Amino acid sequence: NAGVTQTPKFQVLKTGQSMTLQCAQDMNHEYMSWYRQDPGMGLRLIHYSVGAGITDQGEVPNGYNVSRSTTEDFPLRLLSAAPSQTSVYFCASSSVGTSGRRVEQFFGPGTRLTVL
Amino acid sequence: SQKIEQNSEALNIQEGKTATLTCNYTNYSPAYLQWYRQDPGRGPVFLLLIRENEKEKRKERLKVTFDTTLKQSLFHITASQPADSATYLCALVGFSGGYNKLIFGAGTRLAVHP
């Protein structure tokens, strides 16, 4: 099992450019999410999905779009990059959490994005 | 608003001692609390989960306590080793619409010196 994979590892964009961060998991997890991590702040949830075709906004969704056409893939799109989106982005997956089930999240290695 | 606080200053301890990290929260009633380890340049890795009705959980050299009255969790690493040096994140888990949502603290960096 590769677990959760993310591409690219590093990316530099100019303000106004768009791009897609890729995320894939091979654990057949229903739940996938995108976080951003900034210095001195906790991981903040951008968007999440509870299954193919179902997505919802997290804490900081503005400027980002997601879709979930398959169980395995959950890409994150930056529509028009801004310097405030300079961050490290993590994708995570887990099985659906209900009472008594394990709800640990498996994280990818991250994408370090710089917007100039 | 919901808030999680972890010591922002690094914790420096000597090898062999017990490291104790603190996670405090406000305006939240989590169903679970989790601890993760994060090494530089890597994603967080799950360590332990403790439920609201559990007082203590152990896994090898790790021990977590959860006091819902104090709204606090303590994370202990006994007989610490330099390899334990990392940033440790706590995360509160609540259920929204039947699915788990995590709120993370900023993490505490632990440095274990030989």
PDB file of C-alpha atoms in Angstrom:
ATOM      1  CA  ASN A   1       0.000   0.000   0.000  1.00  0.00           C
ATOM      2  CA  ALA A   2       1.292   3.444  -0.933  1.00  0.00           C
ATOM      3  CA  GLY A   3      -1.073   5.072   1.579  1.00  0.00           C
ATOM      4  CA  VAL A   4      -1.765   8.720   0.747  1.00  0.00           C
ATOM      5  CA  THR A   5       0.256  10.240  -2.067  1.00  0.00           C
ATOM      6  CA  GLN A   6       0.486  13.898  -3.058  1.00  0.00           C
ATOM      7  CA  THR A   7       1.973  15.642  -6.069  1.00  0.00           C
ATOM      8  CA  PRO A   8       3.843  17.842  -6.551  1.00  0.00           C
ATOM      9  CA  LYS A   9       6.097  18.096  -3.489  1.00  0.00           C
ATOM     10  CA  PHE A  10       7.049  21.688  -4.252  1.00  0.00           C
ATOM     11  CA  GLN A  11       5.441  24.364  -6.419  1.00  0.00           C
ATOM     12  CA  VAL A  12       6.060  28.036  -7.080  1.00  0.00           C
ATOM     13  CA  LEU A  13       3.274  30.076  -8.652  1.00  0.00           C
ATOM     14  CA  LYS A  14       2.827  33.663  -9.659  1.00  0.00           C
ATOM     15  CA  THR A  15      -0.144  35.613  -8.355  1.00  0.00           C
ATOM     16  CA  GLY A  16      -3.200  34.892 -10.455  1.00  0.00           C
ATOM     17  CA  GLN A  17      -2.065  31.518 -11.780  1.00  0.00           C
ATOM     18  CA  SER A  18      -4.181  28.436 -11.216  1.00  0.00           C
ATOM     19  CA  MET A  19      -3.089  24.919 -10.435  1.00  0.00           C
ATOM     20  CA  THR A  20      -4.274  21.587  -9.079  1.00  0.00           C
ATOM     21  CA  LEU A  21      -2.735  19.728  -6.167  1.00  0.00           C
ATOM     22  CA  GLN A  22      -3.194  16.004  -6.580  1.00  0.00           C
ATOM     23  CA  CYS A  23      -4.057  13.558  -3.806  1.00  0.00           C
ATOM     24  CA  ALA A  24      -4.693   9.832  -4.034  1.00  0.00           C
ATOM     25  CA  GLN A  25      -5.191   7.053  -1.497  1.00  0.00           C
ATOM     26  CA  ASP A  26      -5.282   3.274  -1.945  1.00  0.00           C
ATOM     27  CA  MET A  27      -6.880   2.314   1.380  1.00  0.00           C
ATOM     28  CA  ASN A  28     -10.479   2.541   0.170  1.00  0.00           C
ATOM     29  CA  HIS A  29     -11.200   5.264   2.712  1.00  0.00           C
ATOM     30  CA  GLU A  30     -14.478   7.106   2.396  1.00  0.00           C
ATOM     31  CA  TYR A  31     -13.308  10.281   4.106  1.00  0.00           C
ATOM     32  CA  MET A  32     -10.698  12.589   2.540  1.00  0.00           C
ATOM     33  CA  SER A  33      -9.721  16.105   3.450  1.00  0.00           C
ATOM     34  CA  TRP A  34      -7.342  18.927   2.629  1.00  0.00           C
ATOM     35  CA  TYR A  35      -5.530  20.966   5.257  1.00  0.00           C
ATOM     36  CA  ARG A  36      -3.119  23.837   5.137  1.00  0.00           C
ATOM     37  CA  GLN A  37      -0.411  24.290   7.735  1.00  0.00           C
ATOM     38  CA  ASP A  38       1.107  27.675   8.465  1.00  0.00           C
ATOM     39  CA  PRO A  39       3.805  28.518  11.038  1.00  0.00           C
ATOM     40  CA  GLY A  40       2.404  28.876  14.548  1.00  0.00           C
ATOM     41  CA  MET A  41      -1.024  27.684  13.516  1.00  0.00           C
ATOM     42  CA  GLY A  42      -2.618  24.305  13.612  1.00  0.00           C
ATOM     43  CA  LEU A  43      -3.667  22.383  10.561  1.00  0.00           C
ATOM     44  CA  ARG A  44      -6.719  24.141   9.174  1.00  0.00           C
ATOM     45  CA  LEU A  45      -9.351  22.265   7.214  1.00  0.00           C
ATOM     46  CA  ILE A  46      -9.974  23.601   3.697  1.00  0.00           C
ATOM     47  CA  HIS A  47     -12.434  21.103   2.197  1.00  0.00           C
ATOM     48  CA  TYR A  48     -13.430  17.561   2.907  1.00  0.00           C
ATOM     49  CA  SER A  49     -15.326  14.724   1.283  1.00  0.00           C
ATOM     50  CA  VAL A  50     -17.264  11.879   2.851  1.00  0.00           C
ATOM     51  CA  GLY A  51     -17.482   9.860  -0.333  1.00  0.00           C
ATOM     52  CA  ALA A  52     -17.417  10.035  -4.121  1.00  0.00           C
ATOM     53  CA  GLY A  53     -19.577  12.888  -5.328  1.00  0.00           C
ATOM     54  CA  ILE A  54     -19.896  14.477  -1.858  1.00  0.00           C
ATOM     55  CA  THR A  55     -17.792  17.430  -0.744  1.00  0.00           C
ATOM     56  CA  ASP A  56     -18.170  20.161   1.841  1.00  0.00           C
ATOM     57  CA  GLN A  57     -16.358  23.249   3.037  1.00  0.00           C
ATOM     58  CA  GLY A  58     -14.040  23.343   5.985  1.00  0.00           C
ATOM     59  CA  GLU A  59     -12.731  26.268   7.989  1.00  0.00           C
ATOM     60  CA  VAL A  60     -10.841  28.119   5.223  1.00  0.00           C
ATOM     61  CA  PRO A  61     -12.420  27.236   1.832  1.00  0.00           C
ATOM     62  CA  ASN A  62     -12.157  30.558   0.002  1.00  0.00           C
ATOM     63  CA  GLY A  63      -9.999  30.437  -3.110  1.00  0.00           C
ATOM     64  CA  TYR A  64     -10.078  26.642  -3.338  1.00  0.00           C
ATOM     65  CA  ASN A  65     -12.248  24.129  -5.167  1.00  0.00           C
ATOM     66  CA  VAL A  66     -12.465  20.373  -4.817  1.00  0.00           C
ATOM     67  CA  SER A  67     -14.230  17.478  -6.492  1.00  0.00           C
ATOM     68  CA  ARG A  68     -14.426  13.786  -5.705  1.00  0.00           C
ATOM     69  CA  SER A  69     -15.257  11.711  -8.758  1.00  0.00           C
ATOM     70  CA  THR A  70     -13.687   8.508  -7.402  1.00  0.00           C
ATOM     71  CA  THR A  71     -13.019   7.073  -3.947  1.00  0.00           C
ATOM     72  CA  GLU A  72      -9.259   7.221  -4.573  1.00  0.00           C
ATOM     73  CA  ASP A  73      -8.705  10.794  -5.781  1.00  0.00           C
ATOM     74  CA  PHE A  74      -9.373  14.164  -4.216  1.00  0.00           C
ATOM     75  CA  PRO A  75      -7.707  17.038  -6.115  1.00  0.00           C
ATOM     76  CA  LEU A  76      -7.522  20.569  -4.733  1.00  0.00           C
ATOM     77  CA  ARG A  77      -7.727  23.452  -7.220  1.00  0.00           C
ATOM     78  CA  LEU A  78      -6.403  26.915  -6.626  1.00  0.00           C
ATOM     79  CA  LEU A  79      -8.453  29.138  -8.887  1.00  0.00           C
ATOM     80  CA  SER A  80      -6.352  32.307  -8.850  1.00  0.00           C
ATOM     81  CA  ALA A  81      -3.335  32.008  -6.587  1.00  0.00           C
ATOM     82  CA  ALA A  82      -2.625  34.716  -4.015  1.00  0.00           C
ATOM     83  CA  PRO A  83       0.412  35.212  -1.740  1.00  0.00           C
ATOM     84  CA  SER A  84      -1.851  34.430   1.241  1.00  0.00           C
ATOM     85  CA  GLN A  85      -2.104  30.888  -0.103  1.00  0.00           C
ATOM     86  CA  THR A  86       1.608  30.293   0.433  1.00  0.00           C
ATOM     87  CA  SER A  87       1.557  27.323   2.772  1.00  0.00           C
ATOM     88  CA  VAL A  88       2.142  23.616   3.149  1.00  0.00           C
ATOM     89  CA  TYR A  89      -0.856  21.583   2.043  1.00  0.00           C
ATOM     90  CA  PHE A  90      -1.671  18.163   3.410  1.00  0.00           C
ATOM     91  CA  CYS A  91      -4.184  15.667   2.151  1.00  0.00           C
ATOM     92  CA  ALA A  92      -5.546  13.086   4.584  1.00  0.00           C
ATOM     93  CA  SER A  93      -7.878  10.127   4.489  1.00  0.00           C
ATOM     94  CA  SER A  94      -9.685   8.004   7.046  1.00  0.00           C
ATOM     95  CA  SER A  95     -12.462   5.529   7.356  1.00  0.00           C
ATOM     96  CA  VAL A  96     -15.802   7.086   8.272  1.00  0.00           C
ATOM     97  CA  GLY A  97     -15.919   7.771  11.975  1.00  0.00           C
ATOM     98  CA  THR A  98     -18.858   6.591  13.972  1.00  0.00           C
ATOM     99  CA  SER A  99     -19.007   5.598  17.566  1.00  0.00           C
ATOM    100  CA  GLY A 100     -16.625   2.763  18.252  1.00  0.00           C
ATOM    101  CA  ARG A 101     -14.740   3.005  14.962  1.00  0.00           C
ATOM    102  CA  ARG A 102     -11.180   4.125  14.595  1.00  0.00           C
ATOM    103  CA  VAL A 103     -11.013   7.629  13.214  1.00  0.00           C
ATOM    104  CA  GLU A 104      -7.291   8.110  12.760  1.00  0.00           C
ATOM    105  CA  GLN A 105      -6.303  10.180   9.790  1.00  0.00           C
ATOM    106  CA  PHE A 106      -3.580   9.099   7.383  1.00  0.00           C
ATOM    107  CA  PHE A 107      -1.685  12.055   5.972  1.00  0.00           C
ATOM    108  CA  GLY A 108       0.218  12.481   2.745  1.00  0.00           C
ATOM    109  CA  PRO A 109       3.751  13.931   2.649  1.00  0.00           C
ATOM    110  CA  GLY A 110       2.550  17.435   1.825  1.00  0.00           C
ATOM    111  CA  THR A 111       2.948  19.991  -0.959  1.00  0.00           C
ATOM    112  CA  ARG A 112       4.943  23.117  -0.223  1.00  0.00           C
ATOM    113  CA  LEU A 113       3.419  25.962  -2.244  1.00  0.00           C
ATOM    114  CA  THR A 114       4.896  29.425  -2.689  1.00  0.00           C
ATOM    115  CA  VAL A 115       2.914  32.169  -4.397  1.00  0.00           C
ATOM    116  CA  LEU A 116       4.948  35.155  -5.518  1.00  0.00           C
TER     117      LEU A 116
ATOM    118  CA  SER B   1     -14.986  30.135  19.169  1.00  0.00           C
ATOM    119  CA  GLN B   2     -13.341  26.742  19.544  1.00  0.00           C
ATOM    120  CA  LYS B   3      -9.735  26.970  20.601  1.00  0.00           C
ATOM    121  CA  ILE B   4      -6.947  24.478  21.220  1.00  0.00           C
ATOM    122  CA  GLU B   5      -3.770  25.521  22.985  1.00  0.00           C
ATOM    123  CA  GLN B   6      -0.478  23.710  23.017  1.00  0.00           C
ATOM    124  CA  ASN B   7       2.773  25.105  24.383  1.00  0.00           C
ATOM    125  CA  SER B   8       4.300  27.084  21.558  1.00  0.00           C
ATOM    126  CA  GLU B   9       7.741  26.973  23.119  1.00  0.00           C
ATOM    127  CA  ALA B  10       9.882  23.941  22.498  1.00  0.00           C
ATOM    128  CA  LEU B  11      10.252  21.417  25.293  1.00  0.00           C
ATOM    129  CA  ASN B  12      13.858  20.425  25.891  1.00  0.00           C
ATOM    130  CA  ILE B  13      14.543  17.386  28.041  1.00  0.00           C
ATOM    131  CA  GLN B  14      17.362  14.989  28.774  1.00  0.00           C
ATOM    132  CA  GLU B  15      17.380  11.484  27.374  1.00  0.00           C
ATOM    133  CA  GLY B  16      15.782   9.003  29.749  1.00  0.00           C
ATOM    134  CA  LYS B  17      13.469  11.543  31.364  1.00  0.00           C
ATOM    135  CA  THR B  18       9.694  11.702  30.938  1.00  0.00           C
ATOM    136  CA  ALA B  19       8.384  14.323  28.543  1.00  0.00           C
ATOM    137  CA  THR B  20       4.958  15.778  29.298  1.00  0.00           C
ATOM    138  CA  LEU B  21       3.080  17.811  26.700  1.00  0.00           C
ATOM    139  CA  THR B  22      -0.150  19.674  27.361  1.00  0.00           C
ATOM    140  CA  CYS B  23      -3.222  20.263  25.231  1.00  0.00           C
ATOM    141  CA  ASN B  24      -5.947  22.589  26.524  1.00  0.00           C
ATOM    142  CA  TYR B  25      -9.187  23.384  24.773  1.00  0.00           C
ATOM    143  CA  THR B  26     -12.151  25.711  25.167  1.00  0.00           C
ATOM    144  CA  ASN B  27     -15.660  26.005  23.773  1.00  0.00           C
ATOM    145  CA  TYR B  28     -15.696  22.425  22.574  1.00  0.00           C
ATOM    146  CA  SER B  29     -16.972  19.043  23.709  1.00  0.00           C
ATOM    147  CA  PRO B  30     -14.982  16.493  21.749  1.00  0.00           C
ATOM    148  CA  ALA B  31     -15.950  12.877  21.410  1.00  0.00           C
ATOM    149  CA  TYR B  32     -12.329  11.877  20.957  1.00  0.00           C
ATOM    150  CA  LEU B  33      -8.910  13.386  21.334  1.00  0.00           C
ATOM    151  CA  GLN B  34      -5.976  12.292  19.208  1.00  0.00           C
ATOM    152  CA  TRP B  35      -2.237  12.827  19.299  1.00  0.00           C
ATOM    153  CA  TYR B  36      -0.049  12.916  16.217  1.00  0.00           C
ATOM    154  CA  ARG B  37       3.680  13.109  15.649  1.00  0.00           C
ATOM    155  CA  GLN B  38       5.107  15.278  12.874  1.00  0.00           C
ATOM    156  CA  ASP B  39       8.699  15.221  11.706  1.00  0.00           C
ATOM    157  CA  PRO B  40      10.163  18.121   9.672  1.00  0.00           C
ATOM    158  CA  GLY B  41       9.037  18.038   6.058  1.00  0.00           C
ATOM    159  CA  ARG B  42       6.569  15.198   6.639  1.00  0.00           C
ATOM    160  CA  GLY B  43       2.901  14.728   7.254  1.00  0.00           C
ATOM    161  CA  PRO B  44       1.541  14.000  10.745  1.00  0.00           C
ATOM    162  CA  VAL B  45       1.441  10.392  11.883  1.00  0.00           C
ATOM    163  CA  PHE B  46      -1.270   9.102  14.214  1.00  0.00           C
ATOM    164  CA  LEU B  47      -0.109   7.934  17.655  1.00  0.00           C
ATOM    165  CA  LEU B  48      -3.007   7.537  20.060  1.00  0.00           C
ATOM    166  CA  LEU B  49      -6.712   8.107  20.411  1.00  0.00           C
ATOM    167  CA  ILE B  50      -8.600   8.535  23.674  1.00  0.00           C
ATOM    168  CA  ARG B  51     -12.371   8.739  24.039  1.00  0.00           C
ATOM    169  CA  GLU B  52     -14.260  11.128  26.265  1.00  0.00           C
ATOM    170  CA  ASN B  53     -15.198   8.338  28.680  1.00  0.00           C
ATOM    171  CA  GLU B  54     -11.592   7.144  29.050  1.00  0.00           C
ATOM    172  CA  LYS B  55      -9.274   8.686  31.602  1.00  0.00           C
ATOM    173  CA  GLU B  56      -6.022   7.204  30.392  1.00  0.00           C
ATOM    174  CA  LYS B  57      -4.590   5.314  27.435  1.00  0.00           C
ATOM    175  CA  ARG B  58      -1.192   3.685  27.059  1.00  0.00           C
ATOM    176  CA  LYS B  59       0.841   2.429  24.141  1.00  0.00           C
ATOM    177  CA  GLU B  60       4.362   1.247  24.811  1.00  0.00           C
ATOM    178  CA  ARG B  61       6.213   4.301  26.217  1.00  0.00           C
ATOM    179  CA  LEU B  62       3.333   6.650  25.486  1.00  0.00           C
ATOM    180  CA  LYS B  63       0.556   7.619  27.866  1.00  0.00           C
ATOM    181  CA  VAL B  64      -2.332   9.993  27.269  1.00  0.00           C
ATOM    182  CA  THR B  65      -4.786  11.341  29.818  1.00  0.00           C
ATOM    183  CA  PHE B  66      -8.037  13.130  29.077  1.00  0.00           C
ATOM    184  CA  ASP B  67      -9.787  15.288  31.656  1.00  0.00           C
ATOM    185  CA  THR B  68     -13.058  16.618  30.242  1.00  0.00           C
ATOM    186  CA  THR B  69     -13.683  18.668  33.396  1.00  0.00           C
ATOM    187  CA  LEU B  70     -10.391  20.520  33.096  1.00  0.00           C
ATOM    188  CA  LYS B  71     -10.670  20.409  29.289  1.00  0.00           C
ATOM    189  CA  GLN B  72      -7.136  19.143  29.099  1.00  0.00           C
ATOM    190  CA  SER B  73      -5.093  16.257  27.765  1.00  0.00           C
ATOM    191  CA  LEU B  74      -1.588  15.353  28.842  1.00  0.00           C
ATOM    192  CA  PHE B  75       0.748  13.368  26.618  1.00  0.00           C
ATOM    193  CA  HIS B  76       3.657  11.582  28.281  1.00  0.00           C
ATOM    194  CA  ILE B  77       6.679   9.892  26.756  1.00  0.00           C
ATOM    195  CA  THR B  78       8.575   7.871  29.326  1.00  0.00           C
ATOM    196  CA  ALA B  79      12.266   6.972  28.997  1.00  0.00           C
ATOM    197  CA  SER B  80      12.537   9.506  26.196  1.00  0.00           C
ATOM    198  CA  GLN B  81      15.076   9.038  23.414  1.00  0.00           C
ATOM    199  CA  PRO B  82      16.618  11.460  20.896  1.00  0.00           C
ATOM    200  CA  ALA B  83      14.527   9.676  18.235  1.00  0.00           C
ATOM    201  CA  ASP B  84      11.420  11.009  20.012  1.00  0.00           C
ATOM    202  CA  SER B  85      12.392  14.546  18.965  1.00  0.00           C
ATOM    203  CA  ALA B  86       9.558  15.867  16.795  1.00  0.00           C
ATOM    204  CA  THR B  87       6.517  18.121  16.904  1.00  0.00           C
ATOM    205  CA  TYR B  88       3.485  16.628  18.621  1.00  0.00           C
ATOM    206  CA  LEU B  89      -0.006  17.735  17.644  1.00  0.00           C
ATOM    207  CA  CYS B  90      -3.221  17.199  19.514  1.00  0.00           C
ATOM    208  CA  ALA B  91      -6.506  17.082  17.662  1.00  0.00           C
ATOM    209  CA  LEU B  92     -10.050  17.177  18.930  1.00  0.00           C
ATOM    210  CA  VAL B  93     -12.605  15.076  17.123  1.00  0.00           C
ATOM    211  CA  GLY B  94     -16.267  15.852  17.080  1.00  0.00           C
ATOM    212  CA  PHE B  95     -19.026  14.432  14.981  1.00  0.00           C
ATOM    213  CA  SER B  96     -20.797  16.619  12.475  1.00  0.00           C
ATOM    214  CA  GLY B  97     -23.497  15.039  10.367  1.00  0.00           C
ATOM    215  CA  GLY B  98     -22.225  11.605  11.381  1.00  0.00           C
ATOM    216  CA  TYR B  99     -18.652  12.202  10.235  1.00  0.00           C
ATOM    217  CA  ASN B 100     -15.554  12.987  12.162  1.00  0.00           C
ATOM    218  CA  LYS B 101     -14.101  16.484  11.986  1.00  0.00           C
ATOM    219  CA  LEU B 102     -10.738  17.248  13.494  1.00  0.00           C
ATOM    220  CA  ILE B 103      -9.528  20.515  14.980  1.00  0.00           C
ATOM    221  CA  PHE B 104      -5.766  20.633  15.429  1.00  0.00           C
ATOM    222  CA  GLY B 105      -3.557  22.483  17.847  1.00  0.00           C
ATOM    223  CA  ALA B 106      -0.425  24.223  16.557  1.00  0.00           C
ATOM    224  CA  GLY B 107       1.810  21.574  18.119  1.00  0.00           C
ATOM    225  CA  THR B 108       4.660  21.483  20.605  1.00  0.00           C
ATOM    226  CA  ARG B 109       8.196  20.755  19.485  1.00  0.00           C
ATOM    227  CA  LEU B 110      10.025  18.255  21.668  1.00  0.00           C
ATOM    228  CA  ALA B 111      13.814  18.039  21.658  1.00  0.00           C
ATOM    229  CA  VAL B 112      15.410  15.144  23.546  1.00  0.00           C
ATOM    230  CA  HIS B 113      19.110  15.657  24.193  1.00  0.00           C
ATOM    231  CA  PRO B 114      21.604  12.805  24.705  1.00  0.00           C
TER     232      PRO B 114
END
